[in-house]
Amino acid sequence: MEEEAVVGTSLWKDAWRRLRRNHLAIFGMVVVSIVIAASIVGPPLIRHFTGYTYDYIPADAKLIRSFPPFRAPDGSFSWTHPMGTDIAGRDILARVLLGGRISLMVGVISTLVSLIIGITFGATAGYLGGQIDEVMMRIVDVLYAIPYMMVVIVLLAFFGGQSPLGQLFLLFIALGAVSWLTMARIVRGQVISLKNQEFVLAARARLRPGD
């Protein structure tokens, strides 16, 4: 009788299996995916089908006012503005979707900056240890005591860009530059924990000169 082969697994497969069992997490992932897709493809589709952009102001003075959702200027039903218009006659849906793009960029770019700084700083402190670790962690404590928004305002004032786009990217970097403190502490703790594992101590013992 032949023995059945044992199918192996991995951390990714195990994580995906646990995720599929969490229906609330799946629902949240679907909602976030819809928001991301709408923010990316929404403004071009609105411009293609209606001709409106987020900053388009109608030339007709009668249209430069706020209209309710799904209403044409004559009061009839219309799909042109599903969320209506603002007081300048601009399409609110196009502006909301563009704001969603900026919100996504803030989350992604600031998180990447936070990960890069936090992982590098925390791993260095945990690996070197000793006085260097003490000094680096005291720097983190001092930064924790400074108000979050004040640091962002100072960075924006000191490194102010010339264009609105430059100011926007500078805001992303500033947000990431002050949100890495918790990440640094978490990574430091994990590195210190790994340093004291038996397999690391055994590897160090084998690499000692003269052994």
mmCIF file of C-alpha atoms in Angstrom, residues 155-171:
data_model
loop_
_atom_site.group_PDB
_atom_site.id
_atom_site.type_symbol
_atom_site.label_atom_id
_atom_site.label_comp_id
_atom_site.label_asym_id
_atom_site.label_seq_id
_atom_site.Cartn_x
_atom_site.Cartn_y
_atom_site.Cartn_z
ATOM 1 C CA LEU A 155 8.924 70.454 8.039
ATOM 2 C CA LEU A 156 6.511 71.996 5.546
ATOM 3 C CA ALA A 157 7.667 75.505 6.435
ATOM 4 C CA PHE A 158 11.373 74.650 6.297
ATOM 5 C CA PHE A 159 11.310 72.536 3.115
ATOM 6 C CA GLY A 160 8.443 74.318 1.389
ATOM 7 C CA GLY A 161 8.093 73.448 -2.293
ATOM 8 C CA GLN A 162 7.411 75.967 -5.038
ATOM 9 C CA SER A 163 4.507 74.182 -6.759
ATOM 10 C CA PRO A 164 1.283 72.765 -5.238
ATOM 11 C CA LEU A 165 2.341 69.281 -6.361
ATOM 12 C CA GLY A 166 5.688 69.713 -4.608
ATOM 13 C CA GLN A 167 3.901 70.817 -1.450
ATOM 14 C CA LEU A 168 1.665 67.759 -1.665
ATOM 15 C CA PHE A 169 4.531 65.290 -1.952
ATOM 16 C CA LEU A 170 6.368 67.116 0.803
ATOM 17 C CA LEU A 171 3.298 66.610 2.997
#
